[in-house]
């Protein structure tokens, strides 16, 4: 998620912009920039110095022109185009008289930029955002506001933008669709930002813009119209939050906020992955179709939650592509003397793209001649730079140490990869690939529906208070879900929890089951559901407290449970994306009840860059 800010009518707009960008740094970013309106021209500086970009901007901005009253600024979390000064916002049009900052994903950027180039525009970046400032350049004959009104209907995807025009020095125009934009008014100042924390230091007179509305921000006033030009009253925001609460969007912690962002993380990861003719396209993958078609084995290496996402992918890859798929814990992989060759596709899964165990495992795979790709949430991370191909999740920065939205986005990205490989190998026909993509596209709604049952999950967690021993069981794709549920619980509550394949209990672990042991089992309808119920009976008969993740309305399963975590039914191979959600919520509630800091659990770091 990028950060957007603008100020007009200010004695020192640069100070407001830099302060606002600092307040947006918590969102994570890899580059930053600012533009000021100076007389009849624009001044701009941009930095791609990672998380030091705003500080670097402050140094560069000492050369800013005095006397400017209007400017815009941006912190970028790269989705299209690597982090670089050229890709950093603000983006200029061909004349240098328009500057734009953008948060979101313009889904139809490819077709729009093709048309712009045909009409003689020079695009200076690899980003989707830049297409918009050139579209505006073509529509300026009646001013910036009218230009924005004309361009919005041509965009698909999500955006919150702020634009300035050297020819209208006191004006900032804002617009949004699907991603927030907040307006503010202070003494003689007009303000705009992608979210509340950026403006809290200046004013609490804040207003929310609605989708496809156009905001005209001038010194001391804002005017809002619909895309048709009808004037509307913007919704005033009452903000009681302090800065930290605002950065968590009012949630108690980042983990809670990020669990709530899971539907969008899944939806964004699926955005513009399918062409009009139904074929899947993974733009950034960089591996040619013939390279993918030649693959005869897949090896996936990862750690922690990423490893669990990889285990889910194993079932999908082998079922849809018939490719033998090995999944290794990265820290073990390179020491087992693995057998790879030029027809092996080695996949590293890592939200940070920096986990050293996974990076080293990928290097070993490349050393043996395998094609190496990475599924990562960070554009241009170390793994992304070293891999032959990359597939980005688009979950936005994940700040809580316990991975939630990135884990879901990883599963979705890996299943997209599996479907794309199946499509190229011809092991799944177009109709089935289309059907499965449609099912994937329904997941954001099902995840949101499951998140809406938080209170019921809280009640189950409260009933388990005091329990000290947890087993998480699953079969088939329920097994990786069980592992992830156990990891979530142990890493934020510090309670003992083991994830196990349910069929394995009778080979030893069942000796641990006794009254008071809590067994959480994933019992939704997958190919091994009946066997799962038999395993549930085994632990019930030994006095365990049984919590079952069950499909809505499945009373046959529910009657075997002391507590039920209901989920909407999902195609089995896609079900981990939904079934893990109640387990995240269960772990969260138990950890909070124990008074733990769920964002920064003891002994853990968000990224493990040591072996
Ligand atoms: C998951 O909740 C943990 N924070 C941890 O297991 C994490 O998944 C693991 O360290 C891998 O991180 P990565 O995805 O950045 O490689």
Coordinates of C-alpha atoms and ligand atoms in Angstrom, one line a residue:
X1 CA 0.0 0.0 0.0
X2 CA 1.4 3.4 -0.9
X3 CA 1.1 6.6 1.0
X4 CA -0.4 9.7 -0.6
X5 CA -0.3 13.3 0.8
X6 CA -1.0 16.8 -0.5
X7 CA -1.2 20.3 0.9
X8 CA -2.2 23.7 -0.5
X9 CA -2.5 27.2 1.0
X10 CA 0.3 26.3 3.4
X11 CA 3.2 28.6 4.4
X12 CA 5.4 25.6 4.1
X13 CA 3.7 22.7 2.2
X14 CA 7.0 20.8 2.1
X15 CA 7.1 20.5 5.9
X16 CA 3.5 19.2 6.0
X17 CA 4.3 16.7 3.3
X18 CA 7.5 15.4 4.8
X19 CA 5.8 15.1 8.3
X20 CA 2.9 13.3 6.7
X21 CA 5.2 10.9 4.8
X22 CA 7.0 10.1 8.1
X23 CA 3.6 9.3 9.6
X24 CA 2.9 6.9 6.7
X25 CA 6.2 5.1 7.0
X26 CA 4.6 2.5 9.3
X27 CA 2.9 1.1 6.1
X28 CA 6.2 0.0 4.7
X29 CA 7.6 1.4 1.6
X30 CA 10.7 1.2 -0.7
X31 CA 10.8 4.7 -2.3
X32 CA 9.4 8.2 -1.8
X33 CA 9.0 11.5 -3.6
X34 CA 7.6 15.0 -3.4
X35 CA 6.6 17.7 -6.0
X36 CA 5.9 21.4 -5.4
X37 CA 4.1 23.9 -7.6
X38 CA 6.5 26.8 -8.0
X39 CA 5.1 29.6 -10.0
X40 CA 4.2 28.2 -13.5
X41 CA 6.3 25.1 -13.1
X42 CA 6.8 22.0 -11.0
X43 CA 9.8 21.0 -8.8
X44 CA 10.4 17.4 -7.9
X45 CA 12.7 15.1 -5.9
X46 CA 12.5 11.3 -5.6
X47 CA 14.5 8.7 -3.6
X48 CA 14.5 4.9 -3.7
X49 CA 16.7 4.4 -0.7
X50 CA 14.4 1.8 0.9
X51 CA 13.1 2.6 4.3
X52 CA 15.4 5.6 4.5
X53 CA 13.8 7.4 1.5
X54 CA 11.8 9.9 3.5
X55 CA 14.9 10.9 5.5
X56 CA 16.9 11.1 2.2
X57 CA 14.1 13.3 0.7
X58 CA 14.5 15.7 3.6
X59 CA 18.1 16.2 2.7
X60 CA 17.3 16.7 -1.0
X61 CA 14.4 19.0 -0.2
X62 CA 16.7 21.5 1.3
X63 CA 17.1 22.7 -2.3
X64 CA 13.4 23.2 -2.6
X65 CA 12.2 26.5 -4.0
X66 CA 11.0 28.9 -1.4
X67 CA 7.5 30.4 -1.8
X68 CA 5.7 27.4 -3.0
X69 CA 2.2 27.0 -1.4
X70 CA 1.2 23.7 -3.0
X71 CA 2.7 20.2 -3.2
X72 CA 2.1 16.5 -3.1
X73 CA 4.2 13.6 -1.7
X74 CA 4.2 9.8 -1.8
X75 CA 5.7 6.7 -0.2
X76 CA 5.7 3.7 -2.6
X77 CA 5.2 0.0 -1.9
X78 CA 6.1 -1.4 -5.3
X79 CA 3.6 -3.6 -7.1
X80 CA 4.4 -2.9 -10.8
X81 CA 8.0 -2.0 -11.5
X82 CA 10.9 -2.3 -9.2
X83 CA 11.8 0.2 -6.5
X84 CA 13.8 3.0 -8.3
X85 CA 13.8 6.8 -8.5
X86 CA 12.3 6.5 -12.0
X87 CA 9.4 4.4 -10.7
X88 CA 8.9 6.5 -7.5
X89 CA 6.0 9.0 -7.5
X90 CA 5.2 11.8 -8.2
X91 CA 4.9 11.0 -11.9
X92 CA 5.0 13.8 -14.5
X93 CA 3.3 14.1 -17.8
X94 CA 5.2 14.8 -21.0
X95 CA 5.1 18.6 -20.5
X96 CA 6.3 18.5 -16.8
X97 CA 3.3 20.6 -15.9
X98 CA 1.3 17.8 -14.3
X99 CA 2.3 15.7 -11.2
X100 CA 0.4 12.7 -9.8
X101 CA 0.7 10.4 -6.9
X102 CA -1.3 7.1 -6.7
X103 CA -2.1 4.3 -4.3
X104 CA -3.7 1.2 -5.7
X105 CA -3.5 -0.9 -8.9
X106 CA -4.7 0.3 -12.3
X107 CA -5.7 -3.1 -13.8
X108 CA -6.0 -2.0 -17.4
X109 CA -2.7 -0.1 -17.4
X110 CA -1.2 -2.2 -20.2
X111 CA -3.9 -1.3 -22.8
X112 CA -3.9 2.3 -21.7
X113 CA -0.2 2.7 -22.0
X114 CA -0.2 1.1 -25.4
X115 CA -2.6 3.7 -26.6
X116 CA -0.6 6.5 -25.0
X117 CA 2.6 5.4 -26.7
X118 CA 0.7 5.2 -30.0
X119 CA -0.4 8.8 -29.5
X120 CA 3.3 9.8 -29.0
X121 CA 3.6 9.9 -25.2
X122 CA 6.9 9.0 -23.6
X123 CA 6.4 6.9 -20.4
X124 CA 9.4 7.3 -18.1
X125 CA 8.6 4.5 -15.7
X126 CA 7.6 0.8 -15.4
X127 CA 4.6 1.6 -13.3
X128 CA 0.9 1.3 -13.8
X129 CA 0.3 4.7 -12.1
X130 CA 2.1 6.8 -14.7
X131 CA -0.5 6.1 -17.4
X132 CA -3.0 8.2 -15.5
X133 CA -1.0 11.5 -15.6
X134 CA -0.5 11.1 -19.4
X135 CA -4.3 10.5 -19.8
X136 CA -4.9 13.7 -17.9
X137 CA -2.4 15.6 -20.1
X138 CA -4.7 14.9 -23.0
X139 CA -7.8 16.2 -21.4
X140 CA -6.5 19.5 -19.8
X141 CA -8.3 21.9 -22.3
X142 CA -11.0 22.6 -19.6
X143 CA -8.8 22.4 -16.6
X144 CA -7.6 19.7 -14.2
X145 CA -10.9 19.0 -12.5
X146 CA -12.7 18.3 -15.8
X147 CA -9.7 16.3 -17.0
X148 CA -10.0 14.0 -13.9
X149 CA -13.7 13.7 -14.4
X150 CA -13.2 12.6 -18.0
X151 CA -10.5 10.0 -17.2
X152 CA -11.9 8.2 -14.2
X153 CA -14.4 6.1 -16.2
X154 CA -11.6 4.8 -18.3
X155 CA -9.8 3.2 -15.4
X156 CA -10.3 -0.4 -14.1
X157 CA -8.8 -1.4 -10.7
X158 CA -8.2 0.5 -7.5
X159 CA -6.8 4.0 -7.0
X160 CA -6.6 7.0 -4.7
X161 CA -4.8 9.8 -6.4
X162 CA -3.8 13.4 -5.9
X163 CA -2.8 15.6 -8.8
X164 CA -1.4 19.1 -9.2
X165 CA -1.1 21.3 -12.3
X166 CA 1.4 24.1 -12.7
X167 CA -1.3 26.1 -14.5
X168 CA -3.6 26.0 -11.5
X169 CA -1.2 26.5 -8.6
X170 CA -3.6 26.6 -5.6
X171 CA -5.5 23.4 -6.6
X172 CA -5.0 19.8 -5.7
X173 CA -7.5 17.4 -7.3
X174 CA -8.2 14.1 -5.5
X175 CA -10.1 11.0 -6.6
X176 CA -10.5 7.4 -5.4
X177 CA -11.9 4.0 -6.1
X178 CA -11.6 1.0 -3.7
X179 CA -8.7 2.6 -1.8
X180 CA -9.3 5.4 0.7
X181 CA -8.6 9.1 0.3
X182 CA -9.1 11.5 3.2
X183 CA -9.6 15.3 2.8
X184 CA -8.7 17.9 5.5
X185 CA -9.2 21.6 6.1
X186 CA -7.0 23.6 8.5
X187 CA -6.6 27.4 8.9
X188 CA -6.2 28.5 5.3
X189 CA -4.9 25.1 4.2
X190 CA -6.5 22.3 2.1
X191 CA -5.1 18.8 2.7
X192 CA -5.5 15.3 1.1
X193 CA -4.0 12.0 2.2
X194 CA -4.4 8.2 1.7
X195 CA -5.2 7.8 5.3
X196 CA -5.9 9.6 8.5
X197 CA -2.5 9.3 10.3
X198 CA -0.9 11.6 7.7
X199 CA -3.1 14.5 8.5
X200 CA -3.7 14.1 12.3
X201 CA -0.8 16.4 13.0
X202 CA -2.5 19.3 11.1
X203 CA -6.2 19.0 11.7
X204 CA -9.1 16.9 12.9
X205 CA -11.5 18.5 10.4
X206 CA -11.4 15.5 8.1
X207 CA -13.7 14.2 5.4
X208 CA -14.0 10.9 3.5
X209 CA -14.3 10.8 -0.2
X210 CA -16.5 8.1 -1.8
X211 CA -15.7 6.0 -4.8
X212 CA -15.6 7.9 -8.1
X213 CA -16.1 11.3 -6.4
X214 CA -13.8 14.2 -7.4
X215 CA -12.3 16.4 -4.7
X216 CA -11.2 20.0 -5.4
X217 CA -8.8 20.9 -2.6
X218 CA -8.0 24.6 -2.3
X219 CA -6.6 26.8 0.6
X220 CA -9.0 26.4 3.5
X221 CA -11.7 24.6 1.5
X222 CA -12.7 21.4 -0.2
X223 CA -15.4 20.9 -2.8
X224 CA -16.6 17.5 -3.8
X225 CA -18.5 16.5 -7.0
X226 CA -19.6 13.2 -8.6
X227 CA -17.9 12.1 -11.8
X228 CA -20.9 13.6 -13.6
X229 CA -20.2 17.0 -11.9
X230 CA -23.0 17.0 -9.3
X231 CA -21.9 18.7 -6.0
X232 CA -22.1 16.4 -3.0
X233 CA -21.5 17.0 0.7
X234 CA -18.4 15.0 1.8
X235 CA -18.8 12.8 4.9
X236 CA -17.2 14.4 7.9
X237 CA -14.9 12.1 9.9
X238 CA -14.9 12.1 13.7
X239 CA -11.5 10.9 14.7
X240 CA -10.8 10.3 18.4
X241 CA -7.7 8.2 17.6
X242 CA -4.2 9.1 18.5
X243 CA -1.5 8.6 15.9
X244 CA -0.7 5.0 16.8
X245 CA -4.3 3.9 16.8
X246 CA -4.8 5.7 13.5
X247 CA -1.9 3.7 12.0
X248 CA -3.7 0.5 13.0
X249 CA -6.9 1.9 11.4
X250 CA -8.5 1.8 14.9
X251 CA -7.6 -1.8 15.4
X252 CA -5.9 -2.8 18.7
X253 CA -2.8 -4.1 16.8
X254 CA -1.4 -4.7 13.4
X255 CA -2.2 -8.4 13.4
X256 CA -5.9 -7.6 13.8
X257 CA -5.8 -5.0 11.1
X258 CA -3.9 -7.3 8.8
X259 CA -6.4 -10.2 9.3
X260 CA -9.1 -7.8 8.3
X261 CA -7.1 -6.9 5.2
X262 CA -7.1 -10.6 4.0
X263 CA -10.0 -10.3 1.6
X264 CA -8.3 -7.5 -0.2
X265 CA -4.9 -9.2 -0.1
X266 CA -6.4 -12.2 -1.9
X267 CA -8.4 -10.1 -4.3
X268 CA -5.4 -7.9 -5.2
X269 CA -3.2 -11.0 -5.7
X270 CA -5.8 -12.3 -8.2
X271 CA -6.1 -8.9 -10.0
X272 CA -5.3 -8.8 -13.8
X273 CA -4.2 -12.5 -13.9
X274 CA -6.6 -13.6 -16.6
X275 CA -6.8 -12.3 -20.1
X276 CA -10.1 -11.6 -21.9
X277 CA -9.9 -15.0 -23.7
X278 CA -9.7 -16.7 -20.3
X279 CA -6.0 -17.7 -20.4
X280 CA -4.1 -17.1 -17.2
X281 CA -1.1 -14.7 -17.4
X282 CA 1.5 -14.2 -14.7
X283 CA 3.1 -11.0 -16.1
X284 CA 6.1 -10.7 -13.8
X285 CA 6.9 -14.4 -13.9
X286 CA 9.6 -13.8 -16.6
X287 CA 9.8 -17.6 -17.4
X288 CA 8.9 -18.4 -21.0
X289 CA 6.0 -20.7 -21.8
X290 CA 8.4 -23.3 -23.3
X291 CA 10.5 -23.2 -20.1
X292 CA 7.4 -23.9 -18.0
X293 CA 6.2 -26.6 -20.4
X294 CA 9.6 -28.4 -20.1
X295 CA 9.5 -28.6 -16.3
X296 CA 9.3 -32.2 -15.1
X297 CA 9.6 -31.7 -11.3
X298 CA 8.8 -29.0 -8.9
X299 CA 10.6 -28.4 -5.6
X300 CA 9.3 -25.8 -3.2
X301 CA 11.5 -24.4 -0.3
X302 CA 10.2 -22.2 2.5
X303 CA 10.0 -21.7 6.2
X304 CA 7.2 -21.3 8.7
X305 CA 3.9 -20.1 7.4
X306 CA 5.3 -19.9 3.9
X307 CA 6.2 -23.6 4.2
X308 CA 2.6 -24.4 5.2
X309 CA 1.4 -22.5 2.1
X310 CA 3.9 -24.6 0.0
X311 CA 2.4 -27.8 1.4
X312 CA -1.0 -26.7 0.2
X313 CA 0.5 -26.0 -3.2
X314 CA 1.8 -29.6 -3.3
X315 CA -1.7 -31.0 -3.4
X316 CA -2.8 -28.5 -6.1
X317 CA 0.3 -28.9 -8.3
X318 CA 0.3 -32.7 -8.3
X319 CA -3.5 -32.9 -8.9
X320 CA -3.7 -30.2 -11.6
X321 CA -0.4 -30.6 -13.4
X322 CA 0.6 -34.2 -12.6
X323 CA 4.1 -32.9 -11.9
X324 CA 6.0 -34.6 -9.0
X325 CA 6.3 -31.9 -6.3
X326 CA 8.6 -31.9 -3.3
X327 CA 8.2 -29.5 -0.5
X328 CA 11.2 -28.9 1.8
X329 CA 11.8 -26.9 4.9
X330 CA 14.4 -24.5 3.5
X331 CA 16.9 -25.0 6.3
X332 CA 17.0 -28.7 5.6
X333 CA 16.9 -28.7 1.8
X334 CA 20.4 -27.9 0.8
X335 CA 21.9 -30.3 3.4
X336 CA 20.0 -33.4 2.0
X337 CA 22.0 -33.4 -1.2
X338 CA 18.9 -32.8 -3.3
X339 CA 18.7 -34.2 -6.9
X340 CA 17.8 -31.4 -9.3
X341 CA 18.5 -30.5 -13.0
X342 CA 17.6 -28.1 -15.7
X343 CA 14.0 -29.4 -15.9
X344 CA 13.4 -28.8 -12.2
X345 CA 11.4 -25.7 -11.2
X346 CA 12.6 -24.6 -7.8
X347 CA 10.1 -22.3 -6.0
X348 CA 11.1 -20.2 -3.0
X349 CA 8.1 -19.0 -1.0
X350 CA 8.9 -16.0 1.3
X351 CA 6.7 -13.0 2.1
X352 CA 9.8 -10.9 3.0
X353 CA 12.0 -12.3 0.2
X354 CA 14.9 -12.1 2.6
X355 CA 14.7 -15.2 4.8
X356 CA 18.3 -16.5 4.6
X357 CA 17.4 -20.2 4.8
X358 CA 15.1 -19.9 1.8
X359 CA 17.5 -17.6 -0.1
X360 CA 20.4 -20.1 0.4
X361 CA 18.2 -23.0 -0.6
X362 CA 17.3 -21.2 -3.8
X363 CA 20.9 -20.5 -4.5
X364 CA 21.7 -24.3 -4.1
X365 CA 18.9 -25.0 -6.6
X366 CA 20.3 -22.6 -9.1
X367 CA 23.8 -24.0 -8.6
X368 CA 22.4 -27.4 -9.7
X369 CA 20.9 -25.8 -12.8
X370 CA 17.2 -25.7 -11.7
X371 CA 15.0 -22.9 -12.9
X372 CA 14.5 -20.7 -9.7
X373 CA 11.5 -18.6 -9.1
X374 CA 10.1 -17.0 -6.0
X375 CA 6.7 -16.1 -4.6
X376 CA 7.2 -13.0 -2.5
X377 CA 5.4 -10.0 -1.2
X378 CA 8.3 -7.6 -1.5
X379 CA 9.1 -6.3 -5.0
X380 CA 12.8 -6.4 -5.7
X381 CA 13.6 -8.3 -2.5
X382 CA 16.9 -10.3 -2.4
X383 CA 15.2 -13.4 -3.6
X384 CA 13.3 -11.6 -6.3
X385 CA 16.5 -10.1 -7.7
X386 CA 18.3 -13.5 -7.7
X387 CA 15.5 -15.7 -9.1
X388 CA 14.9 -16.4 -12.7
X389 CA 11.2 -15.6 -12.2
X390 CA 9.0 -14.0 -9.6
X391 CA 5.3 -14.1 -8.7
X392 CA 4.3 -11.3 -6.4
X393 CA 1.6 -11.6 -3.7
X394 CA 0.0 -8.2 -3.3
X395 CA -0.9 -8.2 0.3
X396 CA 0.7 -4.9 1.1
X397 CA 3.2 -4.6 3.9
X398 CA 2.7 -7.1 6.7
X399 CA 3.9 -5.6 10.0
X400 CA 2.7 -8.1 12.6
X401 CA 5.3 -10.9 13.1
X402 CA 2.7 -13.6 12.8
X403 CA 1.9 -13.9 9.1
X404 CA -1.7 -13.8 8.2
X405 CA -2.7 -11.9 5.0
X406 CA 0.6 -12.9 3.3
X407 CA 0.0 -16.6 4.1
X408 CA -3.4 -16.5 2.4
X409 CA -2.0 -14.5 -0.6
X410 CA 0.8 -17.1 -0.9
X411 CA -1.6 -20.0 -1.2
X412 CA -3.6 -18.1 -3.8
X413 CA -0.5 -17.2 -5.8
X414 CA 0.8 -20.8 -5.7
X415 CA -2.5 -22.1 -6.8
X416 CA -2.5 -19.6 -9.7
X417 CA 1.0 -20.9 -10.6
X418 CA -0.3 -24.5 -10.5
X419 CA -3.3 -23.6 -12.7
X420 CA -1.0 -21.7 -15.2
X421 CA 1.4 -24.7 -15.3
X422 CA -1.6 -27.0 -15.9
X423 CA -2.8 -24.7 -18.7
X424 CA 0.6 -24.8 -20.4
X425 CA 1.0 -28.6 -19.9
X426 CA -2.5 -29.3 -21.1
X427 CA -3.3 -31.4 -18.1
X428 CA -6.3 -29.2 -17.4
X429 CA -8.5 -27.8 -20.2
X430 CA -9.6 -24.2 -20.6
X431 CA -13.1 -24.8 -19.2
X432 CA -11.7 -26.4 -15.9
X433 CA -9.1 -23.7 -15.5
X434 CA -11.8 -21.1 -16.0
X435 CA -14.0 -22.8 -13.4
X436 CA -11.2 -23.0 -10.9
X437 CA -10.3 -19.4 -11.4
X438 CA -13.9 -18.4 -10.8
X439 CA -13.8 -20.4 -7.5
X440 CA -10.5 -18.6 -6.6
X441 CA -12.2 -15.3 -7.3
X442 CA -14.9 -16.1 -4.8
X443 CA -12.4 -16.5 -2.0
X444 CA -12.2 -12.8 -0.9
X445 CA -16.0 -12.8 -0.1
X446 CA -15.8 -16.2 1.7
X447 CA -12.8 -14.9 3.7
X448 CA -14.7 -11.8 4.6
X449 CA -17.7 -13.9 5.6
X450 CA -15.6 -16.0 7.9
X451 CA -13.9 -13.0 9.4
X452 CA -17.5 -11.8 10.2
X453 CA -17.9 -14.7 12.6
X454 CA -15.2 -13.4 14.9
X455 CA -17.5 -13.2 17.9
X456 CA -18.4 -16.9 17.6
X457 CA -14.7 -17.8 17.4
X458 CA -14.0 -15.6 20.5
X459 CA -16.7 -17.5 22.4
X460 CA -15.0 -20.8 21.6
X461 CA -11.6 -19.4 22.5
X462 CA -12.9 -18.1 25.8
X463 CA -14.4 -21.6 26.5
X464 CA -10.8 -23.0 26.1
X465 CA -9.2 -20.6 28.5
X466 CA -6.8 -22.4 30.8
X467 CA -6.1 -25.2 28.4
X468 CA -2.4 -25.9 28.1
X469 CA -2.1 -28.6 25.5
X470 CA -3.4 -28.3 21.9
X471 CA -3.3 -30.7 19.0
X472 CA -4.3 -29.5 15.5
X473 CA -5.2 -32.2 13.1
X474 CA -6.0 -32.3 9.5
X475 CA -5.9 -34.6 6.5
X476 CA -5.2 -33.9 2.8
X477 CA -5.0 -30.1 2.5
X478 CA -6.4 -29.9 6.0
X479 CA -3.0 -31.0 7.3
X480 CA -1.1 -27.9 6.3
X481 CA -4.0 -25.9 7.8
X482 CA -3.5 -27.8 11.0
X483 CA 0.2 -27.0 11.0
X484 CA -0.5 -23.3 10.4
X485 CA -3.1 -23.2 13.1
X486 CA -0.6 -24.7 15.6
X487 CA 2.1 -22.3 14.5
X488 CA -0.2 -19.3 15.0
X489 CA -1.2 -20.4 18.4
X490 CA 2.3 -21.2 19.7
X491 CA 4.0 -18.1 18.3
X492 CA 1.6 -15.5 19.8
X493 CA 0.2 -17.3 22.9
X494 CA 3.2 -19.4 23.8
X495 CA 0.9 -22.3 24.5
X496 CA 2.1 -25.8 23.5
X497 CA 0.5 -26.7 20.2
X498 CA 1.3 -29.4 17.7
X499 CA 0.0 -29.8 14.1
X500 CA -0.3 -33.4 13.0
X501 CA -1.6 -35.4 10.0
X502 CA -4.7 -37.0 11.7
X503 CA -3.9 -40.4 10.3
X504 CA -0.6 -40.4 12.1
X505 CA -2.0 -40.1 15.6
X506 CA -2.3 -43.9 16.1
X507 CA 1.4 -44.2 15.4
X508 CA 2.3 -42.7 18.8
X509 CA 1.0 -39.2 19.5
X510 CA -2.4 -40.5 20.6
X511 CA -0.7 -41.5 23.8
X512 CA -0.7 -37.9 24.7
X513 CA -4.4 -37.5 24.4
X514 CA -6.2 -37.3 27.8
X515 CA -9.1 -35.3 29.3
X516 CA -8.2 -31.6 29.0
X517 CA -6.3 -32.0 25.8
X518 CA -7.8 -29.7 23.2
X519 CA -7.9 -31.2 19.7
X520 CA -8.7 -28.8 16.9
X521 CA -9.5 -30.7 13.7
X522 CA -10.1 -29.4 10.2
X523 CA -13.2 -31.4 9.2
X524 CA -14.5 -29.7 6.2
X525 CA -15.6 -31.9 3.2
X526 CA -12.4 -33.0 1.5
X527 CA -11.6 -36.4 0.0
X528 CA -10.6 -37.8 3.4
X529 CA -13.5 -36.3 5.4
X530 CA -14.9 -39.6 6.6
X531 CA -11.5 -40.8 7.8
X532 CA -11.1 -37.5 9.6
X533 CA -14.3 -38.1 11.5
X534 CA -12.9 -41.5 12.5
X535 CA -9.8 -39.8 13.8
X536 CA -12.0 -37.4 15.7
X537 CA -13.8 -40.3 17.4
X538 CA -10.5 -41.8 18.4
X539 CA -9.6 -38.6 20.4
X540 CA -13.1 -38.0 21.7
X541 CA -13.1 -41.5 23.2
X542 CA -10.0 -40.6 25.1
X543 CA -11.5 -37.5 26.7
X544 CA -10.2 -34.8 24.4
X545 CA -12.1 -31.5 24.1
X546 CA -12.9 -31.4 20.4
X547 CA -13.1 -28.2 18.3
X548 CA -14.0 -28.8 14.6
X549 CA -13.7 -26.6 11.6
X550 CA -16.9 -27.6 9.7
X551 CA -18.7 -26.6 6.6
X552 CA -21.8 -24.4 7.2
X553 CA -24.8 -26.7 8.0
X554 CA -22.8 -29.9 8.3
X555 CA -24.5 -31.3 11.3
X556 CA -23.1 -34.8 10.7
X557 CA -19.7 -33.3 11.6
X558 CA -20.9 -30.8 14.2
X559 CA -22.5 -33.5 16.4
X560 CA -19.0 -34.9 17.1
X561 CA -17.7 -31.6 18.4
X562 CA -17.7 -29.8 21.7
X563 CA -17.2 -26.5 19.7
X564 CA -17.6 -25.8 16.0
X565 CA -15.8 -23.2 13.9
X566 CA -18.2 -22.8 11.0
X567 CA -16.9 -21.9 7.6
X568 CA -18.5 -21.4 4.2
X569 CA -17.9 -24.5 2.0
X570 CA -15.1 -24.2 -0.6
X571 CA -13.6 -26.4 -3.3
X572 CA -11.3 -28.7 -1.2
X573 CA -8.0 -27.6 -2.9
X574 CA -8.9 -23.9 -2.3
X575 CA -10.3 -24.5 1.2
X576 CA -7.1 -23.7 3.2
X577 CA -7.6 -20.0 2.3
X578 CA -10.8 -20.0 4.3
X579 CA -10.3 -22.8 6.8
X580 CA -7.1 -21.2 8.3
X581 CA -9.0 -18.0 9.2
X582 CA -10.9 -19.2 12.3
X583 CA -7.6 -20.7 13.5
X584 CA -5.9 -17.3 13.2
X585 CA -8.8 -15.7 15.1
X586 CA -8.7 -18.5 17.8
X587 CA -4.9 -18.0 18.3
X588 CA -5.4 -14.2 18.4
X589 CA -8.1 -14.3 21.1
X590 CA -6.3 -16.8 23.3
X591 CA -3.1 -14.7 23.0
X592 CA -4.8 -11.5 23.8
X593 CA -6.6 -13.1 26.8
X594 CA -3.1 -14.0 28.1
X595 CA -2.1 -10.4 27.7
X596 CA 0.6 -11.0 25.0
X597 CA 1.8 -8.5 22.4
X598 CA 0.6 -10.3 19.3
X599 CA 2.5 -7.9 17.0
X600 CA 5.9 -8.5 18.6
X601 CA 5.9 -12.0 20.2
X602 CA 8.9 -12.8 22.4
X603 CA 12.0 -14.3 20.8
X604 CA 10.6 -13.7 17.2
X605 CA 11.6 -11.3 14.4
X606 CA 9.5 -10.5 11.4
X607 CA 12.3 -11.5 9.0
X608 CA 14.9 -14.1 9.9
X609 CA 18.1 -13.1 8.0
X610 CA 20.4 -15.5 9.9
X611 CA 20.8 -19.3 9.5
Ligands
LIG1 C1 4.9 -17.0 10.5 O1 3.8 -16.5 11.3 C2 6.2 -16.6 11.2 N1 6.3 -15.2 11.3 C3 7.4 -17.2 10.4 O2 7.2 -18.6 10.5 C4 7.5 -16.9 8.9 O3 6.5 -17.4 8.2 C5 8.8 -17.5 8.4 O4 9.9 -16.9 9.1 C6 9.0 -17.2 6.9 O5 9.1 -15.9 6.6 P1 9.2 -15.4 5.1 O6 7.8 -15.8 4.5 O7 9.4 -13.9 5.1 O8 10.3 -16.2 4.4

